[in-house]
Short mmCIF file of C-alpha atoms in Angstrom, two decimals:
data_model
loop_
_atom_site.label_atom_id
_atom_site.label_comp_id
_atom_site.label_asym_id
_atom_site.label_seq_id
_atom_site.Cartn_x
_atom_site.Cartn_y
_atom_site.Cartn_z
CA UNK S 1234 10.24 26.02 4.66
CA UNK S 1235 6.58 25.69 3.85
CA UNK S 1236 4.37 28.75 3.97
CA UNK S 1237 0.63 28.82 3.50
CA UNK S 1238 -0.42 32.39 2.99
CA UNK S 1239 -3.95 33.72 3.41
CA UNK S 1240 -5.35 30.75 1.55
CA UNK S 1241 -9.03 30.36 0.64
CA UNK S 1242 -10.74 27.72 -1.41
CA UNK S 1243 -14.16 27.70 -2.96
CA UNK S 1244 -15.21 24.65 -4.96
CA UNK S 1245 -16.86 24.95 -8.37
CA UNK S 1246 -20.09 23.94 -6.66
CA UNK S 1247 -19.88 27.18 -4.70
CA UNK S 1248 -19.12 25.47 -1.39
CA UNK S 1249 -16.47 27.29 0.53
CA UNK S 1250 -13.94 24.83 1.96
CA UNK S 1251 -11.21 27.02 3.43
CA UNK S 1252 -11.01 30.61 4.52
CA UNK S 1253 -7.92 32.72 5.10
CA UNK S 1254 -5.65 29.96 6.32
CA UNK S 1255 -2.15 31.12 7.16
CA UNK S 1256 0.43 28.70 8.46
CA UNK S 1257 4.19 28.34 8.43
CA UNK S 1258 5.90 24.98 8.88
CA UNK S 1259 9.63 24.90 9.57
CA UNK S 1260 12.26 22.53 8.27
CA UNK S 1261 11.86 19.01 9.76
CA UNK S 1262 8.89 20.10 11.79
CA UNK S 1263 6.02 17.66 12.29
CA UNK S 1264 2.68 19.44 12.22
CA UNK S 1265 -0.72 17.79 12.55
CA UNK S 1266 -3.94 19.22 11.22
CA UNK S 1267 -6.83 17.97 13.31
CA UNK S 1268 -10.49 18.79 13.08
CA UNK S 1269 -13.91 17.40 12.51
CA UNK S 1270 -14.70 15.94 9.13
CA UNK S 1271 -15.54 18.47 6.47
CA UNK S 1272 -13.40 21.23 7.97
CA UNK S 1273 -11.21 21.32 4.86
CA UNK S 1274 -8.05 19.82 6.30
CA UNK S 1275 -7.69 17.29 3.50
CA UNK S 1276 -8.39 19.98 0.93
CA UNK S 1277 -5.64 22.07 2.48
CA UNK S 1278 -3.23 19.15 2.18
CA UNK S 1279 -4.19 18.57 -1.44
CA UNK S 1280 -3.55 22.21 -2.25
CA UNK S 1281 -0.14 22.04 -0.58
CA UNK S 1282 0.59 18.93 -2.66
CA UNK S 1283 -0.35 20.73 -5.87
CA UNK S 1284 -3.28 18.41 -6.56
CA UNK S 1285 -5.86 21.12 -6.02
CA UNK S 1286 -5.80 24.87 -6.43
CA UNK S 1287 -6.62 27.67 -4.05
CA UNK S 1288 -9.20 30.29 -4.99
CA UNK S 1289 -7.01 32.94 -3.42
CA UNK S 1290 -3.83 33.03 -1.42
CA UNK S 1291 -0.79 30.86 -2.04
CA UNK S 1292 1.40 28.00 -0.92
CA UNK S 1293 5.13 28.71 -0.97
CA UNK S 1294 7.94 26.20 -0.64
CA UNK S 1295 11.23 27.98 -0.06
CA UNK S 1296 9.52 31.09 -1.41
CA UNK S 1297 8.44 29.39 -4.62
CA UNK S 1298 4.72 29.10 -5.25
CA UNK S 1299 3.23 25.60 -5.67
CA UNK S 1300 1.07 25.30 -8.77
CA UNK S 1301 1.44 21.59 -9.54
CA UNK S 1302 2.86 18.47 -7.85
CA UNK S 1303 6.53 18.97 -7.13
CA UNK S 1304 9.37 16.49 -6.81
CA UNK S 1305 10.35 17.59 -3.31
CA UNK S 1306 6.91 16.74 -1.98
CA UNK S 1307 5.91 13.19 -1.09
CA UNK S 1308 2.28 12.28 -0.47
CA UNK S 1309 0.76 9.38 1.44
CA UNK S 1310 -2.99 9.02 0.98
CA UNK S 1311 -5.63 7.50 3.19
CA UNK S 1312 -5.55 4.38 1.01
CA UNK S 1313 -2.26 2.78 -0.06
CA UNK S 1314 -3.08 3.40 -3.75
CA UNK S 1315 -0.59 0.81 -4.93
CA UNK S 1316 -0.62 -0.29 -8.55
CA UNK S 1317 -2.04 -3.81 -8.22
CA UNK S 1318 -0.10 -5.08 -11.23
CA UNK S 1319 3.30 -4.03 -9.88
CA UNK S 1320 5.33 -5.90 -7.31
CA UNK S 1321 6.05 -4.19 -4.01
CA UNK S 1322 9.50 -3.18 -5.23
CA UNK S 1323 8.16 -1.82 -8.52
CA UNK S 1324 5.50 0.14 -6.66
CA UNK S 1325 8.22 1.71 -4.52
CA UNK S 1326 10.16 2.57 -7.67
CA UNK S 1327 7.10 4.17 -9.28
CA UNK S 1328 8.33 7.71 -8.74
CA UNK S 1329 11.97 7.13 -9.69
CA UNK S 1330 11.40 5.44 -13.02
CA UNK S 1331 13.80 7.78 -14.84
CA UNK S 1332 16.82 6.76 -12.74
CA UNK S 1333 19.29 4.11 -13.93
CA UNK S 1334 18.37 0.59 -12.91
CA UNK S 1335 21.03 -0.08 -10.25
CA UNK S 1336 20.19 3.22 -8.56
CA UNK S 1337 16.50 2.38 -8.57
CA UNK S 1338 17.11 -1.06 -7.11
CA UNK S 1339 19.33 0.30 -4.40
CA UNK S 1340 16.91 3.09 -3.44
CA UNK S 1341 13.94 0.73 -3.38
CA UNK S 1342 15.77 -1.82 -1.26
CA UNK S 1343 16.76 0.90 1.18
CA UNK S 1344 13.23 2.32 1.33
CA UNK S 1345 11.73 -1.11 1.95
CA UNK S 1346 14.24 -1.74 4.69
CA UNK S 1347 13.24 1.54 6.34
CA UNK S 1348 9.61 0.47 6.54
CA UNK S 1349 10.57 -3.03 7.64
CA UNK S 1350 9.46 -4.87 4.54
CA UNK S 1351 12.71 -6.38 3.35
CA UNK S 1352 11.88 -9.75 1.86
CA UNK S 1353 8.54 -8.63 0.44
CA UNK S 1354 10.01 -6.93 -2.61
CA UNK S 1355 8.57 -9.46 -5.05
CA UNK S 1356 5.15 -9.76 -3.40
CA UNK S 1357 2.09 -8.37 -5.14
CA UNK S 1358 -0.16 -5.81 -3.41
CA UNK S 1359 -3.03 -8.28 -3.12
CA UNK S 1360 -0.84 -10.48 -0.95
CA UNK S 1361 -0.33 -7.72 1.61
CA UNK S 1362 -2.37 -6.80 4.64
CA UNK S 1363 -3.70 -3.26 4.95
CA UNK S 1364 -0.89 -2.19 7.25
CA UNK S 1365 1.81 -3.65 5.06
CA UNK S 1366 0.31 -2.01 1.98
CA UNK S 1367 0.31 1.37 3.74
CA UNK S 1368 3.97 0.86 4.66
CA UNK S 1369 4.73 0.23 0.99
CA UNK S 1370 2.93 3.49 0.20
CA UNK S 1371 5.11 5.27 2.76
CA UNK S 1372 8.21 3.69 1.20
CA UNK S 1373 7.05 4.87 -2.23
CA UNK S 1374 6.70 8.41 -0.91
CA UNK S 1375 10.06 8.30 0.87
CA UNK S 1376 12.11 6.82 -1.95
CA UNK S 1377 12.35 10.18 -3.70
CA UNK S 1378 13.72 11.61 -0.43
CA UNK S 1379 11.17 14.41 -0.28
CA UNK S 1380 11.90 17.39 1.91
CA UNK S 1381 8.19 17.64 2.65
CA UNK S 1382 5.98 14.65 3.37
CA UNK S 1383 2.21 15.13 3.30
CA UNK S 1384 0.06 12.47 4.94
CA UNK S 1385 -3.70 12.48 4.58
CA UNK S 1386 -5.16 10.36 7.39
CA UNK S 1387 -2.79 7.56 6.40
CA UNK S 1388 -3.72 5.22 9.24
CA UNK S 1389 -7.41 5.92 9.60
CA UNK S 1390 -8.52 2.85 7.68
CA UNK S 1391 -6.41 0.50 9.81
CA UNK S 1392 -7.34 -1.31 12.98
CA UNK S 1393 -6.25 0.14 16.32
CA UNK S 1394 -3.23 -2.12 16.91
CA UNK S 1395 -1.85 -1.65 13.44
CA UNK S 1396 -2.37 2.08 13.78
CA UNK S 1397 -0.32 2.30 16.99
CA UNK S 1398 2.44 0.28 15.45
CA UNK S 1399 2.58 2.34 12.29
CA UNK S 1400 2.64 5.63 14.22
CA UNK S 1401 5.79 4.54 16.01
CA UNK S 1402 7.08 3.19 12.77
CA UNK S 1403 6.54 6.48 10.98
CA UNK S 1404 8.56 8.31 13.61
CA UNK S 1405 11.44 5.85 13.27
CA UNK S 1406 11.34 6.25 9.50
CA UNK S 1407 11.21 10.01 9.81
CA UNK S 1408 14.56 9.89 11.66
CA UNK S 1409 16.43 8.87 8.47
CA UNK S 1410 15.88 12.01 6.43
CA UNK S 1411 13.83 14.14 8.81
CA UNK S 1412 11.43 15.52 6.22
CA UNK S 1413 9.00 18.25 7.14
CA UNK S 1414 5.71 16.47 7.81
CA UNK S 1415 2.19 17.78 7.50
CA UNK S 1416 -0.15 15.18 8.88
CA UNK S 1417 -3.93 15.25 8.61
CA UNK S 1418 -5.77 13.21 11.21
CA UNK S 1419 -8.90 13.19 13.31
CA UNK S 1420 -7.26 11.07 15.96
CA UNK S 1421 -6.03 13.18 18.89
CA UNK S 1422 -3.77 10.45 20.29
CA UNK S 1423 -2.14 10.15 16.91
CA UNK S 1424 -1.55 13.89 16.68
CA UNK S 1425 -0.08 13.97 20.19
CA UNK S 1426 2.30 11.09 19.61
CA UNK S 1427 3.65 12.48 16.38
CA UNK S 1428 3.52 16.25 16.37
CA UNK S 1429 5.69 19.17 17.34
CA UNK S 1430 2.70 21.33 16.68
CA UNK S 1431 -1.04 20.65 16.41
CA UNK S 1432 -3.30 22.88 14.37
CA UNK S 1433 -6.99 22.58 15.19
CA UNK S 1434 -9.27 23.46 12.31
CA UNK S 1435 -12.98 24.07 12.62
CA UNK S 1436 -16.04 25.21 10.82
CA UNK S 1437 -17.47 25.46 7.34
CA UNK S 1438 -15.51 26.91 5.66
CA UNK S 1439 -12.52 25.63 7.62
CA UNK S 1440 -10.39 28.09 9.52
CA UNK S 1441 -7.50 27.63 11.90
CA UNK S 1442 -9.16 27.64 15.27
CA UNK S 1443 -6.33 26.99 17.65
CA UNK S 1444 -2.67 26.14 17.57
CA UNK S 1445 -0.67 24.16 20.14
CA UNK S 1446 3.02 23.57 20.51
CA UNK S 1447 3.38 20.12 22.03
CA UNK S 1448 6.26 20.23 24.47
CA UNK S 1449 6.03 16.61 25.60
CA UNK S 1450 9.45 14.92 25.57
CA UNK S 1451 10.09 12.21 22.98
CA UNK S 1452 9.63 9.31 22.73
CA UNK S 1453 6.11 9.93 23.94
CA UNK S 1454 4.25 7.32 25.89
CA UNK S 1455 0.51 7.25 25.44
CA UNK S 1456 0.02 6.19 29.05
CA UNK S 1457 2.03 9.00 30.66
CA UNK S 1458 0.10 11.37 32.91
CA UNK S 1459 1.38 14.40 30.99
CA UNK S 1460 0.20 12.85 27.75
CA UNK S 1461 -3.25 12.27 29.21
CA UNK S 1462 -3.40 15.85 30.44
CA UNK S 1463 -2.66 17.11 26.95
CA UNK S 1464 -5.29 14.87 25.56
CA UNK S 1465 -7.88 16.19 27.97
CA UNK S 1466 -6.99 19.74 27.12
CA UNK S 1467 -7.37 19.13 23.40
CA UNK S 1468 -10.60 17.26 23.80
CA UNK S 1469 -12.05 20.07 25.87
CA UNK S 1470 -11.03 22.62 23.27
CA UNK S 1471 -12.43 20.51 20.50
CA UNK S 1472 -15.73 20.15 22.36
CA UNK S 1473 -17.83 18.96 19.54
CA UNK S 1474 -21.10 20.05 21.05
CA UNK S 1475 -20.17 23.68 20.46
CA UNK S 1476 -20.34 24.70 16.82
CA UNK S 1477 -17.68 27.12 15.75
CA UNK Q 916 6.02 -22.08 -6.94
CA UNK Q 917 7.85 -19.31 -5.18
CA UNK Q 918 7.42 -18.94 -1.48
CA UNK Q 919 8.24 -15.53 -0.12
CA UNK Q 920 9.24 -14.98 3.43
CA UNK Q 921 10.84 -12.10 5.25
CA UNK Q 922 14.57 -12.34 5.56
CA UNK Q 923 14.47 -13.05 9.25
CA UNK Q 924 14.09 -16.73 9.85
CA UNK Q 925 11.47 -16.09 12.49
CA UNK Q 926 9.28 -19.12 12.89
CA UNK Q 927 6.22 -16.90 13.18
CA UNK Q 928 7.11 -14.87 10.15
CA UNK Q 929 4.32 -14.64 7.63
CA UNK Q 930 4.78 -16.69 4.55
CA UNK Q 931 3.33 -15.53 1.33
CA UNK Q 932 2.63 -18.03 -1.32
CA UNK Q 933 2.54 -16.64 -4.77
CA UNK Q 934 -0.89 -17.23 -6.15
CA UNK Q 935 -2.22 -16.60 -9.59
CA UNK Q 936 -0.99 -18.45 -12.59
CA UNK Q 937 -3.14 -21.12 -14.07
CA UNK Q 938 -6.50 -21.75 -12.55
CA UNK Q 939 -6.25 -25.39 -11.62
CA UNK Q 940 -2.61 -25.69 -10.79
CA UNK Q 941 -2.87 -27.58 -7.56
CA UNK Q 942 -5.79 -29.74 -8.50
CA UNK Q 943 -5.35 -33.42 -9.21
CA UNK Q 944 -5.17 -34.44 -12.86
CA UNK Q 945 -8.69 -35.85 -12.70
CA UNK Q 946 -10.11 -32.43 -11.81
CA UNK Q 947 -8.85 -30.86 -14.99
CA UNK Q 948 -10.66 -33.36 -17.18
CA UNK Q 949 -13.99 -32.87 -15.46
CA UNK Q 950 -15.30 -30.69 -18.26
CA UNK Q 951 -14.81 -33.54 -20.74
CA UNK Q 952 -16.85 -36.02 -18.75
CA UNK Q 953 -20.31 -34.94 -19.90
CA UNK Q 954 -19.48 -34.52 -23.62
CA UNK Q 955 -17.86 -37.96 -23.74
CA UNK Q 956 -20.84 -39.51 -21.99
CA UNK Q 957 -23.26 -37.86 -24.41
CA UNK Q 958 -21.18 -39.00 -27.40
CA UNK Q 959 -21.24 -42.59 -26.19
CA UNK Q 960 -25.00 -42.39 -25.65
CA UNK Q 961 -25.52 -40.82 -29.04
CA UNK Q 962 -23.43 -43.51 -30.76
CA UNK Q 963 -25.29 -46.26 -28.96
CA UNK Q 964 -28.74 -44.86 -29.73
CA UNK Q 965 -27.77 -44.42 -33.39
CA UNK Q 966 -26.61 -48.01 -33.62
CA UNK Q 967 -29.83 -49.28 -32.09
CA UNK Q 968 -31.69 -47.29 -34.73
CA UNK Q 969 -33.33 -44.81 -32.37
CA UNK Q 970 -32.01 -41.86 -34.40
CA UNK Q 971 -32.73 -41.81 -38.12
CA UNK Q 972 -29.33 -41.79 -39.92
CA UNK Q 973 -30.49 -39.23 -42.46
CA UNK Q 974 -31.32 -36.77 -39.65
CA UNK Q 975 -28.75 -37.52 -36.99
CA UNK Q 976 -25.91 -39.74 -38.12
CA UNK Q 977 -23.76 -41.51 -35.53
CA UNK Q 978 -20.61 -39.78 -34.25
CA UNK Q 979 -18.53 -42.47 -35.92
CA UNK Q 980 -20.18 -41.58 -39.25
CA UNK Q 981 -19.45 -37.89 -38.72
CA UNK Q 982 -15.86 -38.67 -37.83
CA UNK Q 983 -15.58 -40.88 -40.90
CA UNK Q 984 -16.85 -38.14 -43.20
CA UNK Q 985 -14.43 -35.63 -41.70
CA UNK Q 986 -11.60 -38.13 -41.98
CA UNK Q 987 -12.39 -38.68 -45.65
CA UNK Q 988 -12.15 -34.94 -46.23
CA UNK Q 989 -8.92 -34.82 -44.29
CA UNK Q 990 -7.34 -37.57 -46.38
CA UNK Q 991 -7.89 -35.67 -49.62
CA UNK Q 992 -6.43 -32.54 -48.07
CA UNK Q 993 -9.68 -30.71 -48.72
CA UNK Q 994 -10.41 -30.30 -44.99
CA UNK Q 995 -7.15 -28.53 -44.33
CA UNK Q 996 -7.95 -25.99 -47.03
CA UNK Q 997 -11.36 -25.30 -45.53
CA UNK Q 998 -9.95 -24.89 -42.04
CA UNK Q 999 -7.04 -22.76 -43.22
CA UNK Q 1000 -9.17 -20.26 -45.14
CA UNK Q 1001 -11.67 -19.91 -42.30
CA UNK Q 1002 -8.90 -19.40 -39.75
CA UNK Q 1003 -7.30 -16.87 -42.05
CA UNK Q 1004 -10.53 -14.89 -42.39
CA UNK Q 1005 -11.19 -14.90 -38.66
CA UNK Q 1006 -7.59 -13.93 -37.89
CA UNK Q 1007 -7.50 -11.09 -40.39
CA UNK Q 1008 -10.94 -9.79 -39.38
CA UNK Q 1009 -9.96 -10.04 -35.73
CA UNK Q 1010 -6.73 -8.12 -36.30
CA UNK Q 1011 -8.36 -5.36 -38.33
CA UNK Q 1012 -11.48 -5.02 -36.16
CA UNK Q 1013 -9.44 -5.33 -32.97
CA UNK Q 1014 -6.92 -2.72 -34.06
CA UNK Q 1015 -9.59 -0.22 -35.09
CA UNK Q 1016 -11.48 -0.82 -31.85
CA UNK Q 1017 -8.32 -0.38 -29.81
CA UNK Q 1018 -7.54 2.96 -31.41
CA UNK Q 1019 -11.08 4.33 -31.20
CA UNK Q 1020 -11.79 2.83 -27.77
CA UNK Q 1021 -8.61 4.31 -26.37
CA UNK Q 1022 -9.47 7.70 -27.84
CA UNK Q 1023 -13.06 7.77 -26.58
CA UNK Q 1024 -12.06 6.38 -23.20
CA UNK Q 1025 -9.30 8.89 -22.66
CA UNK Q 1026 -10.69 12.03 -24.27
CA UNK Q 1027 -14.06 13.44 -23.44
CA UNK Q 1028 -14.19 15.33 -26.71
CA UNK Q 1029 -13.54 12.19 -28.72
CA UNK Q 1030 -16.23 10.39 -26.74
CA UNK Q 1031 -18.83 13.07 -27.31
CA UNK Q 1032 -17.93 13.20 -30.97
CA UNK Q 1033 -17.64 9.50 -31.86
CA UNK Q 1034 -19.48 7.43 -29.32
CA UNK Q 1035 -23.10 8.27 -30.25
CA UNK Q 1036 -22.46 7.33 -33.87
CA UNK Q 1037 -20.66 4.10 -33.01
CA UNK Q 1038 -23.32 3.13 -30.51
CA UNK Q 1039 -26.05 3.48 -33.10
CA UNK Q 1040 -24.07 1.50 -35.67
CA UNK Q 1041 -23.71 -1.21 -33.06
CA UNK Q 1042 -27.44 -1.82 -33.12
CA UNK Q 1043 -27.49 -2.83 -36.76
CA UNK Q 1044 -27.79 -6.64 -37.00
CA UNK Q 1045 -24.73 -8.20 -38.60
CA UNK Q 1046 -26.59 -9.84 -41.45
CA UNK Q 1047 -28.00 -6.48 -42.47
CA UNK Q 1048 -24.50 -5.41 -43.51
CA UNK Q 1049 -24.07 -8.31 -45.91
CA UNK Q 1050 -25.72 -6.87 -49.04
CA UNK Q 1051 -24.00 -3.56 -48.57
CA UNK Q 1052 -20.56 -5.07 -48.11
CA UNK Q 1053 -21.03 -7.25 -51.16
CA UNK Q 1054 -22.14 -4.24 -53.16
CA UNK Q 1055 -19.15 -2.21 -52.06
CA UNK Q 1056 -16.44 -4.82 -51.78
CA UNK Q 1057 -17.48 -7.67 -54.05
CA UNK Q 1058 -18.12 -11.26 -53.13
CA UNK Q 1059 -14.52 -12.21 -52.43
CA UNK Q 1060 -12.33 -11.88 -49.36
CA UNK Q 1061 -12.66 -8.14 -48.72
CA UNK Q 1062 -16.37 -8.20 -47.93
CA UNK Q 1063 -16.02 -11.27 -45.72
CA UNK Q 1064 -13.13 -9.93 -43.70
CA UNK Q 1065 -14.89 -6.59 -43.33
CA UNK Q 1066 -17.99 -8.28 -41.97
CA UNK Q 1067 -15.91 -10.23 -39.44
CA UNK Q 1068 -13.98 -7.10 -38.47
CA UNK Q 1069 -17.30 -5.31 -37.87
CA UNK Q 1070 -18.34 -8.06 -35.49
CA UNK Q 1071 -15.04 -8.02 -33.63
CA UNK Q 1072 -14.99 -4.25 -33.37
CA UNK Q 1073 -17.86 -3.51 -31.00
CA UNK Q 1074 -17.14 -5.67 -27.95
CA UNK Q 1075 -13.48 -4.66 -28.04
CA UNK Q 1076 -14.38 -1.00 -28.45
CA UNK Q 1077 -16.97 -0.99 -25.66
CA UNK Q 1078 -14.85 -2.87 -23.17
CA UNK Q 1079 -11.78 -0.77 -23.76
CA UNK Q 1080 -13.66 2.52 -23.54
CA UNK Q 1081 -15.50 1.66 -20.35
CA UNK Q 1082 -12.34 0.05 -18.97
CA UNK Q 1083 -10.40 3.27 -19.35
CA UNK Q 1084 -13.26 5.36 -17.98
CA UNK Q 1085 -13.48 3.14 -14.92
CA UNK Q 1086 -9.81 3.24 -14.01
CA UNK Q 1087 -9.54 4.18 -10.35
CA UNK Q 1088 -9.23 7.97 -10.17
CA UNK Q 1089 -7.05 7.51 -7.12
CA UNK Q 1090 -4.41 5.60 -9.06
CA UNK Q 1091 -4.46 8.24 -11.77
CA UNK Q 1092 -3.80 10.80 -9.04
CA UNK Q 1093 -0.70 8.88 -7.96
CA UNK Q 1094 0.45 9.33 -11.54
CA UNK Q 1095 -0.14 13.08 -11.17
CA UNK Q 1096 1.85 13.18 -7.94
CA UNK Q 1097 4.82 11.78 -9.84
CA UNK Q 1098 4.22 14.23 -12.70
CA UNK Q 1099 3.67 11.65 -15.43
CA UNK Q 1100 3.05 13.03 -18.91
CA UNK Q 1101 -0.13 12.04 -20.77
CA UNK Q 1102 1.64 9.26 -22.63
CA UNK Q 1103 3.41 8.00 -19.51
CA UNK Q 1104 0.09 7.96 -17.70
CA UNK Q 1105 -1.41 5.83 -20.46
CA UNK Q 1106 1.50 3.41 -20.46
CA UNK Q 1107 2.11 3.12 -16.74
CA UNK Q 1108 -1.37 3.45 -15.23
CA UNK Q 1109 -4.26 3.43 -17.70
CA UNK Q 1110 -3.10 0.57 -19.92
CA UNK Q 1111 -2.29 -1.98 -17.21
CA UNK Q 1112 -5.38 -1.01 -15.23
CA UNK Q 1113 -7.55 -1.50 -18.30
CA UNK Q 1114 -6.01 -4.79 -19.37
CA UNK Q 1115 -8.53 -7.10 -17.64
CA UNK Q 1116 -11.59 -5.57 -19.33
CA UNK Q 1117 -9.67 -5.22 -22.58
CA UNK Q 1118 -8.93 -8.94 -22.64
CA UNK Q 1119 -12.57 -9.71 -21.92
CA UNK Q 1120 -13.41 -7.48 -24.90
CA UNK Q 1121 -10.92 -9.27 -27.14
CA UNK Q 1122 -12.33 -12.64 -26.16
CA UNK Q 1123 -15.93 -11.71 -26.82
CA UNK Q 1124 -14.76 -10.01 -30.03
CA UNK Q 1125 -13.13 -13.23 -31.15
CA UNK Q 1126 -16.33 -15.12 -30.30
CA UNK Q 1127 -18.32 -12.76 -32.50
CA UNK Q 1128 -15.64 -13.12 -35.18
CA UNK Q 1129 -16.41 -16.84 -35.31
CA UNK Q 1130 -20.12 -16.10 -35.52
CA UNK Q 1131 -19.63 -13.64 -38.33
CA UNK Q 1132 -17.36 -15.90 -40.33
CA UNK Q 1133 -20.28 -18.30 -40.68
CA UNK Q 1134 -22.47 -15.48 -41.94
CA UNK Q 1135 -19.68 -14.36 -44.28
CA UNK Q 1136 -19.14 -17.83 -45.72
CA UNK Q 1137 -22.87 -18.38 -46.04
CA UNK Q 1138 -23.10 -15.42 -48.35
CA UNK Q 1139 -21.16 -17.14 -51.04
CA UNK Q 1140 -17.86 -18.88 -50.63
CA UNK Q 1141 -16.21 -21.79 -52.38
CA UNK Q 1142 -14.09 -22.76 -49.41
CA UNK Q 1143 -14.20 -22.59 -45.64
CA UNK Q 1144 -16.00 -24.32 -42.81
CA UNK Q 1145 -19.10 -22.20 -43.43
CA UNK Q 1146 -19.09 -23.31 -47.04
CA UNK Q 1147 -18.77 -26.92 -45.88
CA UNK Q 1148 -21.85 -26.37 -43.76
CA UNK Q 1149 -23.88 -25.09 -46.70
CA UNK Q 1150 -22.47 -27.79 -48.95
CA UNK Q 1151 -23.55 -30.47 -46.49
CA UNK Q 1152 -27.04 -29.03 -46.53
CA UNK Q 1153 -27.22 -28.78 -50.33
CA UNK Q 1154 -25.96 -32.30 -50.91
CA UNK Q 1155 -28.01 -33.85 -48.12
CA UNK Q 1156 -25.10 -35.01 -46.02
CA UNK Q 1157 -25.98 -34.39 -42.37
CA UNK Q 1158 -22.65 -35.86 -41.24
CA UNK Q 1159 -20.87 -32.98 -43.00
CA UNK Q 1160 -23.16 -30.42 -41.36
CA UNK Q 1161 -22.56 -31.84 -37.91
CA UNK Q 1162 -18.86 -32.26 -38.66
CA UNK Q 1163 -18.46 -28.59 -39.58
CA UNK Q 1164 -20.42 -27.49 -36.52
CA UNK Q 1165 -18.09 -29.58 -34.38
CA UNK Q 1166 -15.06 -28.08 -36.10
CA UNK Q 1167 -16.38 -24.57 -35.45
CA UNK Q 1168 -16.78 -25.47 -31.80
CA UNK Q 1169 -13.29 -26.95 -31.58
CA UNK Q 1170 -11.48 -24.09 -33.30
CA UNK Q 1171 -13.55 -21.43 -31.54
CA UNK Q 1172 -12.64 -23.01 -28.22
CA UNK Q 1173 -8.97 -23.41 -29.12
CA UNK Q 1174 -8.50 -19.82 -30.25
CA UNK Q 1175 -10.32 -18.55 -27.18
CA UNK Q 1176 -8.14 -20.73 -24.99
CA UNK Q 1177 -5.07 -19.30 -26.68
CA UNK Q 1178 -6.24 -15.74 -26.03
CA UNK Q 1179 -7.24 -16.55 -22.46
CA UNK Q 1180 -3.89 -18.15 -21.73
CA UNK Q 1181 -1.95 -15.24 -23.16
CA UNK Q 1182 -4.21 -12.88 -21.19
CA UNK Q 1183 -3.74 -14.76 -17.96
CA UNK Q 1184 0.00 -14.33 -18.16
CA UNK Q 1185 -0.52 -10.59 -17.94
CA UNK Q 1186 -3.16 -10.76 -15.24
CA UNK Q 1187 -1.56 -12.85 -12.52
CA UNK Q 1188 -1.70 -9.75 -10.29
CA UNK Q 1189 -5.49 -9.73 -10.17
CA UNK Q 1190 -7.08 -10.16 -6.79
CA UNK Q 1191 -10.14 -12.06 -7.74
CA UNK Q 1192 -12.26 -14.87 -6.47
CA UNK Q 1193 -10.87 -17.30 -9.02
CA UNK Q 1194 -7.19 -16.53 -8.58
CA UNK Q 1195 -7.17 -18.80 -5.48
CA UNK Q 1196 -4.26 -17.04 -3.87
CA UNK Q 1197 -3.09 -17.48 -0.34
CA UNK Q 1198 -3.14 -14.36 1.70
CA UNK Q 1199 -2.50 -16.52 4.75
CA UNK Q 1200 -1.27 -14.73 7.80
CA UNK Q 1201 -0.11 -11.53 6.16
CA UNK Q 1202 -2.09 -9.52 8.68
CA UNK Q 1203 0.04 -10.91 11.47
CA UNK Q 1204 3.02 -8.94 10.17
CA UNK Q 1205 1.49 -5.71 11.43
CA UNK Q 1206 1.20 -6.82 14.97
#
């Protein structure tokens, strides 16, 4: 279980990014953080991942505070961030370097199969399209079998078709180990397709503005009337003309 | 050439062709020799003009004369000695200067403290013209090998140092963060992220360092040597034999080019992953795989 407790963050520059954020995410739950840019959602994710530090408050994983990156957390960034000199397979193995070779090979093969990239193991990152590269990044994060997967706008740099495909893909992949997922996005459709719960953040510094439990049955179809209704509701609440 | 394709034998499956490797792999044999065309043409022209008496033989002897003089030296075994000692000096200077630059460049690139401490001093030393060191090195190290090798090492040092330092500083912060996510130690980070990411600029540094090494070996052998290609150059001047002067210049060009080619080839083997304009890779229809 992931618990974010009364968390605030002020950067060295004096800019306040987050204020008194409290949030609990259950085992295998998929939670999206949505909000306008600059509302601190990515900062929150980085703090959860141990890459940044809160000014006050804490992040607890199974009641243990997070102070640095931890093995049970996997992170997928906005960019694939693959090592350009490593093959696809070696990139996937990046986080399991200390394991014996046959184990590494087996895990990497399995992870690549999960993201549908069997046969590309020996390719180099420069030979991949943006979507394929992001799938390799997801495989790299999954290969350690994290219990918590953090995704920071992982599909925002991709074109619309690729994005739709990878959203469905992510859900299929999630089925294997069912990690807890915390997903930052500014795409409402994306949040609705993926999430059990949607947290809307607003303001400077960012606060939790609203929380929704999405009760749409899965698999969700973007064209369903109920889906559209949800979308309308969220868009109304997010009304960007009103400053928080 | 390895063609990669997904395991499914789908006719529409994207095919990736492994790029990289040697620059002109798929070009016809004629294309490779293109660079030789102009020099050969000029040589023929030069030879012809010399034979027709357009060029004075005491100023610009014909290529055949130059070749003859070099061949004469080769027959006595003298040429080999000159080449060997010059190569030895360049190699030793390159190794020493390169090693020192690698250590210091890595330190100043990686550690802010080391940079603030060392870099200003090294940058100001860099501005001293090479020849200015000569009297000092002779005073300190004598007129034999030590002063020569030191001068060459000094020349090699700076480009290697600068390229390595800026290479490390410019490593993508985002890749370093991936290293943090997987909790790499400082040394692991250097080995698995910083070093490979820096390799392209490092190799550029080594190549320009080697180029300067060849420049400095001439200066070193000018300042008093009894052997070496630089000595041959001076000897040709002293004894009024322009064919020897031109011959040694040509030998400098040939060996400089050969050693650079060697370094470039070794470097290329490590850099096949680079996504650059010249690596003429085929990305083909990779994008289709997302659809």
